[in-house]
XYZ file of C-alpha atoms in Angstrom:
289
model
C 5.515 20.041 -30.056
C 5.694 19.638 -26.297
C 2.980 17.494 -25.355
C 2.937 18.571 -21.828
C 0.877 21.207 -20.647
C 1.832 22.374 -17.460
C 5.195 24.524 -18.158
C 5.826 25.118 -14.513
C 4.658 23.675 -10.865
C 5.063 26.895 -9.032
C 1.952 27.971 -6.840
C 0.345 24.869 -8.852
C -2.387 22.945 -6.614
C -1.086 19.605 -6.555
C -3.262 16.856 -4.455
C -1.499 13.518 -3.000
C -4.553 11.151 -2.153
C -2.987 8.867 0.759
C -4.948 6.590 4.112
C -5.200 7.886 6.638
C -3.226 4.588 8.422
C -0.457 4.916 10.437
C 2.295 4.417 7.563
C 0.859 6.436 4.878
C 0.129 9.507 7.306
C 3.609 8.607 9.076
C 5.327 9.609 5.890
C 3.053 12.531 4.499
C 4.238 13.986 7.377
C 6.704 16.319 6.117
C 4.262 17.551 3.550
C 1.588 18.370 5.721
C 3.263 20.097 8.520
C 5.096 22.398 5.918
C 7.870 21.091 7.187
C 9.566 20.422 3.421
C 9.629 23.807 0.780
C 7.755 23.027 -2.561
C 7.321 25.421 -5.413
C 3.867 23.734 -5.431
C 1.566 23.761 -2.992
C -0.050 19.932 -1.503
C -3.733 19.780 -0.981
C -3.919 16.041 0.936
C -6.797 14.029 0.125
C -7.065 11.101 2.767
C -9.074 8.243 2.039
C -9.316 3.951 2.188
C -6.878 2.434 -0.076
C -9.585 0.338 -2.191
C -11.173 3.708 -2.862
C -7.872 5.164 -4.279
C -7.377 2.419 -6.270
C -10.575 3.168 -7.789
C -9.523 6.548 -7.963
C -6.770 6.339 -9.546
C -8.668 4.064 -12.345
C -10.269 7.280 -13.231
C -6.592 8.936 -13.141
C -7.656 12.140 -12.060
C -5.694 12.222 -9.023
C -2.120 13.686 -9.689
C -0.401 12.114 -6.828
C -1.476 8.899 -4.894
C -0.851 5.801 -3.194
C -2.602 2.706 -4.554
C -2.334 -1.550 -3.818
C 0.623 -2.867 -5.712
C -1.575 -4.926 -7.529
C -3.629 -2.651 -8.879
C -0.935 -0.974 -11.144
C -1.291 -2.834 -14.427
C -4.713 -1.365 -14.512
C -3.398 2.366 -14.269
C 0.145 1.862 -15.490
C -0.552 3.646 -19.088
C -1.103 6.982 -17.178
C 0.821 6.548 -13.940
C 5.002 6.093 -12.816
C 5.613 4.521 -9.763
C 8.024 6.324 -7.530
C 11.343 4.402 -5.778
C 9.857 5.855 -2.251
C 7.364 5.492 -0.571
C 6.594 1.752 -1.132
C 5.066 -0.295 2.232
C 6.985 -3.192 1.944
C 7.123 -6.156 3.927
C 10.233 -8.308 4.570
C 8.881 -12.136 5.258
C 5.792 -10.648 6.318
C 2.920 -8.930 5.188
C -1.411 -9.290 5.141
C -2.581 -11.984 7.266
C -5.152 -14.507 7.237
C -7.175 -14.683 10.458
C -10.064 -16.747 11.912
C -11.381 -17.119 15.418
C -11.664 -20.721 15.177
C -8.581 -22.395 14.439
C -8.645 -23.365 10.969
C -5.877 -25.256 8.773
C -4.842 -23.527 5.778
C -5.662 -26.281 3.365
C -9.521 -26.636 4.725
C -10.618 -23.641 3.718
C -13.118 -24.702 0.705
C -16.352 -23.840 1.214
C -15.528 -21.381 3.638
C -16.485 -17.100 3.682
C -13.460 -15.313 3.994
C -13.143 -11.302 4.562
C -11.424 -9.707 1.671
C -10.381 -6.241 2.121
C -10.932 -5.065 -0.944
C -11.132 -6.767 -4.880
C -7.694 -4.204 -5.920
C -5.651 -5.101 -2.747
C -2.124 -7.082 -2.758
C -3.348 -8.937 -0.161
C -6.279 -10.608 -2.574
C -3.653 -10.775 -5.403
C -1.134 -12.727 -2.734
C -4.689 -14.975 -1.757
C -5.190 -16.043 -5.183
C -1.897 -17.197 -6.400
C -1.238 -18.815 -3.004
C -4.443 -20.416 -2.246
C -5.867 -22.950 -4.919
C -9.452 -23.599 -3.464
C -13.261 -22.542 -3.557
C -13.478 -19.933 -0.962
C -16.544 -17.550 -1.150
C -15.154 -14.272 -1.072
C -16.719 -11.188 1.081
C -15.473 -7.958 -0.118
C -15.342 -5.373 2.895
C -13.929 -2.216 3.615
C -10.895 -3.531 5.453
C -12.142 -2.012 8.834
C -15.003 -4.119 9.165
C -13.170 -7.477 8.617
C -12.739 -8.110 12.239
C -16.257 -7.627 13.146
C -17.494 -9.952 10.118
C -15.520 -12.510 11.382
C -16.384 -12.053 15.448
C -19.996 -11.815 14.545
C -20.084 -15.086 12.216
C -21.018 -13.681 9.242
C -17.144 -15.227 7.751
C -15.292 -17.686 8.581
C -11.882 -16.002 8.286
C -10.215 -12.878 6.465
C -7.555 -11.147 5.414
C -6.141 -8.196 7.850
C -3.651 -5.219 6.516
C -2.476 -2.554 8.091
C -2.566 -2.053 12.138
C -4.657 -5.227 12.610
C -1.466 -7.253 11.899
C -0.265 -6.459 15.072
C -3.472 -6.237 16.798
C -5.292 -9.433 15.993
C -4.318 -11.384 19.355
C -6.266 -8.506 20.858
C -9.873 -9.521 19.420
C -9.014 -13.180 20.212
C -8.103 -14.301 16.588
C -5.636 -16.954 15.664
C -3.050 -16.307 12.553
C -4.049 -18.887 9.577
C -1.591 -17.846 7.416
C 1.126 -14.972 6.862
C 0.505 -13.982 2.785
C 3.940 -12.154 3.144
C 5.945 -14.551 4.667
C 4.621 -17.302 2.195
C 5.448 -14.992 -0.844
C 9.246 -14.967 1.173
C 8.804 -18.477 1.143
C 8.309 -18.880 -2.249
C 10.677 -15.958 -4.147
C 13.438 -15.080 -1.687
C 12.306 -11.300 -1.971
C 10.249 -8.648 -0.057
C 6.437 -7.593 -0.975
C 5.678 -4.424 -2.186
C 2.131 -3.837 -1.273
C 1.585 -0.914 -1.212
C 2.861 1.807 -4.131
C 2.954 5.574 -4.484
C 2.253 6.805 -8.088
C 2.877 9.800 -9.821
C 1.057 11.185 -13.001
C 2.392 11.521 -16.450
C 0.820 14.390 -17.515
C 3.754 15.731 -15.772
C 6.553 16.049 -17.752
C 9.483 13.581 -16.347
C 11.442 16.704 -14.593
C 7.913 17.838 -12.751
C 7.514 14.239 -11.833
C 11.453 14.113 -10.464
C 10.605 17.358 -8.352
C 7.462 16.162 -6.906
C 8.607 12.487 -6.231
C 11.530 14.756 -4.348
C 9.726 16.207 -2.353
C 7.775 13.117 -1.497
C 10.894 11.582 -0.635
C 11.536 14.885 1.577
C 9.100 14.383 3.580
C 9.222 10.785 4.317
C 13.399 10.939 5.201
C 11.902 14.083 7.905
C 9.749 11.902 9.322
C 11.880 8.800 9.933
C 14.391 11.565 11.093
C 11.780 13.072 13.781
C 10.247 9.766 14.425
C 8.077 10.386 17.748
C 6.312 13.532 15.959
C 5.768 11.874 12.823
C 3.944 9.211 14.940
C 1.992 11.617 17.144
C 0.698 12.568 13.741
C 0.339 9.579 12.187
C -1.962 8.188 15.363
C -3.919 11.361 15.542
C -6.292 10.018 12.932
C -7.714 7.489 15.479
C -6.977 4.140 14.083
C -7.715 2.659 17.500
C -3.904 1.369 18.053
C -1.699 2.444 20.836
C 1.367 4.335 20.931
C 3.904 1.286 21.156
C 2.452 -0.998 18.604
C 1.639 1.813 16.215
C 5.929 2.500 16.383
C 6.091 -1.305 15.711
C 3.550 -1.072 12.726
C 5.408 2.375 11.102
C 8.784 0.490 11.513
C 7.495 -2.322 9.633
C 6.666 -0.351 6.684
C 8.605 3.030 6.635
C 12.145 2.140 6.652
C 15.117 2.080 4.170
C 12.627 0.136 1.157
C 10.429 2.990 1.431
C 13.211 5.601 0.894
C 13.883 3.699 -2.213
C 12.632 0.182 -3.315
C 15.767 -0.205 -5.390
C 16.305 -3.256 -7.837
C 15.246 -5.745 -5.295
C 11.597 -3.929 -4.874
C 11.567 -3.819 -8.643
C 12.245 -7.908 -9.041
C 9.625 -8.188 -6.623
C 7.045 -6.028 -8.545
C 7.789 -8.293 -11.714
C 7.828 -11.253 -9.935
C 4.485 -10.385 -8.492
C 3.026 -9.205 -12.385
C 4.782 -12.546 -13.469
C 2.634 -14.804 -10.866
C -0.545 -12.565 -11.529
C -0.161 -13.210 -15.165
C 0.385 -16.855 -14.874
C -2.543 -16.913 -12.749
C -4.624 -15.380 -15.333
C -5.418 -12.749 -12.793
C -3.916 -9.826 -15.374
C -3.643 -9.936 -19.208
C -0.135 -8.708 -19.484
C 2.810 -7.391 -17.162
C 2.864 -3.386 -17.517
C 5.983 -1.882 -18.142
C 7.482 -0.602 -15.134
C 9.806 2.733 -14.861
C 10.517 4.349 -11.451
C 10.859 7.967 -10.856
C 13.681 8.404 -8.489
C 13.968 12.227 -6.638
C 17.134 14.132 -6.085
C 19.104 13.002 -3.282
């Protein structure tokens, strides 16, 4: 007996839950601007990464991006596709403070976590051995937390990476470039997931065209970006090209063996950390290319 129940995807409502940041819109791009034929139609649902993580907990989205570290919690009804990964090469979430701080004086200290599910708080604990107080934030608000003195530091993803020197802040410590430091390989932080009530040859087509649309918009770059910055993340045209660049690029058209070291390297610290009980099994859907 064929124990999935969706026979076909034609005319099927399918929603992909993505941010609304400049990478993840940068590459849904394709998809929402119709630009890439589907027997299915997308319905995008845009919101924080924490709250897709949580999301996806519940599994009810059928398509969706998540924290890489949050995938042993959803892995029994979830694949990870081979695109669409943000991943950093020797660089990644960064640890800010407006005071000048040393990286090894940071007991006692409040620091601005964006988010209990993110990478970034993964990469925090099994780099940095000492009792912080943790402040769990959306990840917009970390800047202001730590310019109004209610923390002492925190972690920044996304556009504030290449923004922080604006708000007068002063880089503690690169997470990515430590993990670099450490394993030789890039950091997948963020992943897109695809569910298995699909059957494998639904998931294939839909991690397709997925991969569609994120090969269209590296291909038509400045309109991609127009509509990637039209969601008003606050960051200007050059430095949101920089940010894209840094995290759409050939890993995210396929995370290939090295991406998938790098995953079980990351499980295999997070494990040894007694951060997660187990490694999950990991099998990526790759599209037709």
């Amino acid at each position: 007996m064929d124990k999935y129940k969706i026979k076909n995807l034609k005319d099927l409502n399918i929603t992909f839950g993505h941010s609304p940041d400049a990478d993840d819109a940068f590459m849904f791009y394709g998809l929402a601007k119709n630009k890439i034929t589907t027997t299915f139609k997308v319905n995008h649902l845009m919101d924080d990464i924490e709250s897709l993580n949580k999301r996806a907990t519940s599994g009810k989205l059928e398509v969706t991006a998540i924290s890489a570290a949050h995938y042993p919690k959803v892995s029994n009804n979830y694949q990870i596709m081979s695109c669409g990964s943000s991943v950093g090469r020797n660089y990644g979430p960064i640890l800010v403070s407006e005071k000048k701080i040393n990286e090894k004086k940071l007991s006692g200290l409040k620091i601005a976590i964006p988010g209990e599910y993110t990478t970034s708080y993964l990469l925090f604990q099994i780099f940095i051995h000492q009792n912080i107080e943790p402040v769990f934030m959306h990840f917009d608000d970390v800047i202001n937390s730590i310019k109004s003195g209610s923390t002492d530091a925190g972690i920044l993803l996304h556009e504030g990476q290449v923004t922080f020197q604006e708000y007068g802040l002063n880089k503690i410590l690169d997470l990515g470039e430590r993990w670099f430091e450490k394993t030789g390989l890039p950091i997948p932080l963020g992943l897109d997931l695809v569910h298995k009530k699909f059957s494998p040859k639904h998931r294939k087509e839909i991690t397709t065209a997925f991969y569609k649309s994120i090969k269209y918009a590296i291909e038509n770059e400045d309109k991609a970006l127009e509509y990637a910055l039209s969601f008003g993340r606050g960051i200007e045209k050059n430095k949101g090209r920089k940010f894209v660049r840094m995290y759409v690029n050939n890993d995210t058209l396929n995370m290939g063996q090295e991406g998938l070291d790098a995953l079980n390297k990351l499980f295999q610290f997070a494990k040894e950390s007694e951060i997660i009980d187990k490694k999950p099994n990991i099998e990526l859907c790759v599209p037709d290319n």
